[in-house]
GROMACS .gro file of C-alpha atoms in nm:
model
  245
    1MET     CA    1   2.130   3.726   0.526
    2SER     CA    2   2.151   3.437   0.280
    3ARG     CA    3   1.921   3.185   0.123
    4ILE     CA    4   1.980   2.812   0.156
    5TRP     CA    5   1.809   2.494   0.037
    6ALA     CA    6   1.772   2.179   0.249
    7GLY     CA    7   1.698   1.859   0.059
    8THR     CA    8   1.582   1.554   0.254
    9ASP     CA    9   1.576   1.195   0.134
   10CYS     CA   10   1.308   1.043   0.357
   11GLY     CA   11   1.332   0.695   0.505
   12LYS     CA   12   1.142   0.482   0.754
   13THR     CA   13   1.384   0.508   1.046
   14HIS     CA   14   1.625   0.777   0.925
   15HIS     CA   15   1.630   1.078   0.693
   16HIS     CA   16   1.933   1.228   0.520
   17THR     CA   17   1.945   1.604   0.475
   18VAL     CA   18   2.187   1.802   0.260
   19VAL     CA   19   2.197   2.184   0.274
   20LEU     CA   20   2.325   2.392  -0.017
   21ASP     CA   21   2.397   2.761  -0.053
   22ALA     CA   22   2.313   2.978  -0.353
   23ASP     CA   23   2.626   2.856  -0.538
   24GLY     CA   24   2.536   2.488  -0.484
   25SER     CA   25   2.811   2.433  -0.228
   26THR     CA   26   2.735   2.182   0.047
   27LEU     CA   27   2.697   2.342   0.390
   28LEU     CA   28   2.572   2.036   0.576
   29SER     CA   29   2.516   1.667   0.509
   30ARG     CA   30   2.364   1.467   0.791
   31ARG     CA   31   2.179   1.142   0.854
   32VAL     CA   32   1.931   1.180   1.138
   33ALA     CA   33   1.699   0.940   1.315
   34ASN     CA   34   1.329   0.989   1.258
   35ASP     CA   35   1.261   1.110   1.612
   36GLU     CA   36   1.183   1.451   1.753
   37PRO     CA   37   1.504   1.545   1.942
   38GLU     CA   38   1.732   1.472   1.644
   39LEU     CA   39   1.498   1.640   1.399
   40LEU     CA   40   1.472   1.950   1.617
   41LYS     CA   41   1.851   1.968   1.639
   42LEU     CA   42   1.875   1.938   1.261
   43ILE     CA   43   1.622   2.218   1.212
   44GLY     CA   44   1.809   2.437   1.459
   45ASP     CA   45   2.143   2.377   1.289
   46VAL     CA   46   1.996   2.453   0.945
   47LEU     CA   47   1.838   2.775   1.072
   48ASP     CA   48   2.174   2.875   1.218
   49LEU     CA   49   2.330   2.824   0.876
   50ALA     CA   50   2.062   3.046   0.722
   51ASP     CA   51   2.151   3.318   0.974
   52GLY     CA   52   1.809   3.477   0.944
   53GLY     CA   53   1.786   3.427   0.570
   54ARG     CA   54   1.528   3.230   0.376
   55THR     CA   55   1.534   2.851   0.399
   56THR     CA   56   1.353   2.620   0.161
   57TRP     CA   57   1.310   2.257   0.260
   58ALA     CA   58   1.254   2.007  -0.022
   59LEU     CA   59   1.126   1.654   0.045
   60ASP     CA   60   1.060   1.356  -0.181
   61MET     CA   61   0.744   1.259   0.012
   62THR     CA   62   0.442   1.454   0.135
   63GLY     CA   63   0.322   1.225   0.411
   64GLY     CA   64   0.379   0.897   0.588
   65GLU     CA   65   0.743   0.850   0.686
   66PRO     CA   66   0.835   1.223   0.698
   67GLY     CA   67   0.512   1.311   0.881
   68LEU     CA   68   0.690   1.413   1.202
   69LEU     CA   69   0.953   1.616   1.015
   70ILE     CA   70   0.683   1.798   0.819
   71ALA     CA   71   0.490   1.878   1.138
   72LEU     CA   72   0.805   2.017   1.304
   73LEU     CA   73   0.893   2.227   0.999
   74VAL     CA   74   0.540   2.367   0.981
   75ASN     CA   75   0.555   2.452   1.351
   76HIS     CA   76   0.877   2.642   1.280
   77GLY     CA   77   0.717   2.835   0.994
   78GLN     CA   78   0.943   2.681   0.732
   79GLU     CA   79   0.884   2.678   0.356
   80LEU     CA   80   0.838   2.324   0.223
   81VAL     CA   81   0.829   2.203  -0.137
   82TYR     CA   82   0.780   1.858  -0.287
   83ILE     CA   83   0.990   1.694  -0.556
   84PRO     CA   84   0.852   1.354  -0.667
   85GLY     CA   85   1.076   1.051  -0.636
   86ILE     CA   86   1.056   0.989  -1.011
   87ALA     CA   87   1.188   1.340  -1.074
   88VAL     CA   88   1.474   1.274  -0.832
   89ASN     CA   89   1.563   0.952  -1.012
   90ARG     CA   90   1.564   1.122  -1.352
   91ALA     CA   91   1.770   1.413  -1.226
   92THR     CA   92   2.022   1.182  -1.058
   93ASP     CA   93   2.135   1.052  -1.398
   94SER     CA   94   2.275   1.394  -1.482
   95TYR     CA   95   2.492   1.415  -1.168
   96ARG     CA   96   2.839   1.274  -1.158
   97GLY     CA   97   2.983   1.091  -0.864
   98GLN     CA   98   2.915   0.787  -0.652
   99GLY     CA   99   2.632   0.545  -0.702
  100LYS     CA  100   2.293   0.583  -0.545
  101THR     CA  101   2.306   0.672  -0.175
  102ASP     CA  102   2.073   0.859   0.057
  103ALA     CA  103   2.326   1.143   0.078
  104ARG     CA  104   2.346   1.175  -0.299
  105ASP     CA  105   1.968   1.167  -0.337
  106ALA     CA  106   1.934   1.435  -0.068
  107ARG     CA  107   2.184   1.654  -0.251
  108VAL     CA  108   1.996   1.609  -0.578
  109ILE     CA  109   1.672   1.706  -0.403
  110ALA     CA  110   1.831   2.019  -0.258
  111ASP     CA  111   1.994   2.114  -0.588
  112GLN     CA  112   1.671   2.066  -0.782
  113ALA     CA  113   1.489   2.286  -0.531
  114ARG     CA  114   1.765   2.547  -0.573
  115MET     CA  115   1.734   2.553  -0.951
  116ARG     CA  116   1.366   2.489  -1.017
  117ARG     CA  117   1.073   2.724  -0.971
  118ASP     CA  118   0.792   2.478  -1.053
  119LEU     CA  119   0.791   2.267  -0.738
  120GLN     CA  120   0.465   2.236  -0.547
  121PRO     CA  121   0.450   2.358  -0.187
  122ILE     CA  122   0.374   2.104   0.083
  123ARG     CA  123   0.077   2.210   0.292
  124PRO     CA  124  -0.026   2.010   0.598
  125GLY     CA  125  -0.365   1.847   0.540
  126ASP     CA  126  -0.658   1.907   0.770
  127GLU     CA  127  -0.792   1.620   0.982
  128ALA     CA  128  -1.062   1.528   0.729
  129THR     CA  129  -0.807   1.503   0.447
  130ILE     CA  130  -0.572   1.291   0.657
  131GLU     CA  131  -0.858   1.062   0.765
  132LEU     CA  132  -0.971   1.022   0.403
  133ARG     CA  133  -0.618   0.933   0.290
  134LEU     CA  134  -0.584   0.675   0.569
  135LEU     CA  135  -0.919   0.517   0.483
  136THR     CA  136  -0.834   0.513   0.113
  137ASP     CA  137  -0.496   0.352   0.178
  138HIS     CA  138  -0.661   0.095   0.404
  139ARG     CA  139  -0.918   0.012   0.137
  140VAL     CA  140  -0.643  -0.036  -0.121
  141ASP     CA  141  -0.472  -0.280   0.118
  142LEU     CA  142  -0.799  -0.467   0.177
  143VAL     CA  143  -0.867  -0.499  -0.195
  144ALA     CA  144  -0.515  -0.632  -0.253
  145ASP     CA  145  -0.554  -0.880   0.035
  146ARG     CA  146  -0.891  -0.993  -0.101
  147THR     CA  147  -0.746  -1.051  -0.447
  148ARG     CA  148  -0.460  -1.258  -0.305
  149THR     CA  149  -0.701  -1.463  -0.095
  150ILE     CA  150  -0.933  -1.527  -0.392
  151ASN     CA  151  -0.635  -1.642  -0.598
  152ARG     CA  152  -0.525  -1.875  -0.319
  153LEU     CA  153  -0.881  -2.005  -0.281
  154GLY     CA  154  -0.905  -2.073  -0.653
  155ALA     CA  155  -0.573  -2.258  -0.654
  156LEU     CA  156  -0.679  -2.481  -0.363
  157LEU     CA  157  -1.017  -2.554  -0.515
  158ASN     CA  158  -0.858  -2.632  -0.851
  159GLY     CA  159  -0.634  -2.890  -0.685
  160MET     CA  160  -0.923  -3.061  -0.507
  161PHE     CA  161  -1.232  -3.007  -0.722
  162PRO     CA  162  -1.125  -2.851  -1.057
  163VAL     CA  163  -1.463  -2.871  -1.232
  164LEU     CA  164  -1.623  -2.669  -0.952
  165GLU     CA  165  -1.345  -2.409  -0.965
  166ARG     CA  166  -1.418  -2.361  -1.336
  167ALA     CA  167  -1.791  -2.332  -1.271
  168LEU     CA  168  -1.772  -2.064  -1.001
  169ASP     CA  169  -1.693  -1.693  -1.013
  170LEU     CA  170  -1.514  -1.646  -0.682
  171GLY     CA  171  -1.552  -1.271  -0.707
  172ASN     CA  172  -1.925  -1.305  -0.637
  173ALA     CA  173  -2.089  -1.353  -0.301
  174GLY     CA  174  -2.302  -1.659  -0.386
  175PRO     CA  175  -2.014  -1.898  -0.465
  176LEU     CA  176  -1.831  -1.782  -0.151
  177VAL     CA  177  -2.137  -1.855   0.064
  178LEU     CA  178  -2.157  -2.198  -0.097
  179LEU     CA  179  -1.789  -2.274  -0.029
  180ALA     CA  180  -1.824  -2.164   0.332
  181GLY     CA  181  -2.073  -2.448   0.373
  182TYR     CA  182  -1.985  -2.715   0.115
  183GLN     CA  183  -1.650  -2.784  -0.046
  184THR     CA  184  -1.620  -3.145  -0.163
  185PRO     CA  185  -1.798  -3.333  -0.444
  186ALA     CA  186  -1.929  -3.593  -0.202
  187ALA     CA  187  -2.075  -3.335   0.036
  188ILE     CA  188  -2.250  -3.154  -0.249
  189ARG     CA  189  -2.391  -3.478  -0.391
  190ARG     CA  190  -2.525  -3.577  -0.048
  191VAL     CA  191  -2.714  -3.253   0.003
  192GLY     CA  192  -2.862  -3.256  -0.348
  193THR     CA  193  -3.007  -2.978  -0.560
  194ARG     CA  194  -3.333  -2.922  -0.371
  195ARG     CA  195  -3.187  -2.895  -0.022
  196LEU     CA  196  -2.887  -2.696  -0.145
  197THR     CA  197  -3.121  -2.447  -0.314
  198ALA     CA  198  -3.311  -2.400   0.011
  199TRP     CA  199  -2.986  -2.366   0.206
  200LEU     CA  200  -2.860  -2.093  -0.029
  201ARG     CA  201  -3.195  -1.908  -0.027
  202ASN     CA  202  -3.193  -1.902   0.352
  203ARG     CA  203  -2.861  -1.718   0.325
  204LYS     CA  204  -2.999  -1.461   0.079
  205VAL     CA  205  -2.800  -1.589  -0.220
  206CYS     CA  206  -2.929  -1.458  -0.554
  207ASN     CA  207  -3.019  -1.717  -0.820
  208ALA     CA  208  -2.991  -1.991  -0.560
  209ALA     CA  209  -3.156  -2.258  -0.774
  210SER     CA  210  -2.927  -2.195  -1.071
  211LEU     CA  211  -2.616  -2.201  -0.853
  212ALA     CA  212  -2.726  -2.518  -0.675
  213GLU     CA  213  -2.796  -2.694  -1.005
  214LYS     CA  214  -2.457  -2.590  -1.140
  215VAL     CA  215  -2.254  -2.715  -0.843
  216VAL     CA  216  -2.444  -3.043  -0.809
  217GLU     CA  217  -2.382  -3.107  -1.178
  218ALA     CA  218  -2.012  -3.040  -1.115
  219ALA     CA  219  -2.014  -3.281  -0.821
  220GLU     CA  220  -2.164  -3.553  -1.038
  221ARG     CA  221  -1.864  -3.521  -1.269
  222GLN     CA  222  -1.608  -3.604  -0.996
  223HIS     CA  223  -1.635  -3.914  -0.777
  224THR     CA  224  -1.267  -3.937  -0.686
  225ALA     CA  225  -1.133  -3.774  -0.366
  226VAL     CA  226  -0.784  -3.628  -0.397
  227ALA     CA  227  -0.515  -3.679  -0.133
  228GLY     CA  228  -0.554  -3.433   0.153
  229GLU     CA  229  -0.915  -3.353   0.060
  230LYS     CA  230  -1.025  -3.299   0.420
  231ALA     CA  231  -0.746  -3.051   0.496
  232ILE     CA  232  -0.799  -2.869   0.165
  233ALA     CA  233  -1.173  -2.846   0.226
  234THR     CA  234  -1.110  -2.692   0.568
  235MET     CA  235  -0.881  -2.431   0.417
  236VAL     CA  236  -1.130  -2.356   0.136
  237HIS     CA  237  -1.395  -2.298   0.405
  238THR     CA  238  -1.162  -2.064   0.595
  239LEU     CA  239  -1.055  -1.862   0.289
  240ALA     CA  240  -1.412  -1.828   0.163
  241ARG     CA  241  -1.515  -1.675   0.496
  242GLU     CA  242  -1.211  -1.445   0.490
  243VAL     CA  243  -1.302  -1.313   0.146
  244MET     CA  244  -1.663  -1.253   0.253
  245ALA     CA  245  -1.542  -1.067   0.560
   0.00000   0.00000   0.00000
């Protein structure tokens, strides 16, 4: 019975696994598709190499792309450890040989698992933990999308109605409600402070009177319509609603 270490460089469509023995000699180096039949064959071949001995699998990710591989390894009762990608990159500098490849990274992962005793085990999360991670990741994406949309909205508004862009904080709900209804200097002048205040109050905007006064004052400072104003105003309306959503 022998002990072996299997290091896997995880990818979206394929993983590369390198298996080392106790002396650091390569027993297997294989690129496999990220689908169940190929992964099961890989696991079977690695277990055959172990010949009943202990096998440690080391991965550079704990979820996402290697999710299926992790589930299969857990189902086979395998020992899994995690080596962060940054640790792999640092360790790679001390290895001679070819430039960065998946095979080389997989070998570094396996070799680090063979030599180190401080690597954290990978434990499959329960459903609540997985759901929380998915929701958290989704929220991060939404926040990033919202920031990009606000930046785009500000750029469009600055090109059409720069004094209003400077007057508004597009991170707040009130200005976004305003822009979903009124975008151009002429439209804001036509509605006037009193009616605009009432319109904003009906939509539950805080400090409606102050906001209305501010934007009407801005509209009085610009009487020139820029080229493409109608198209820009339509896009400002659309983006404002997207940010609110």
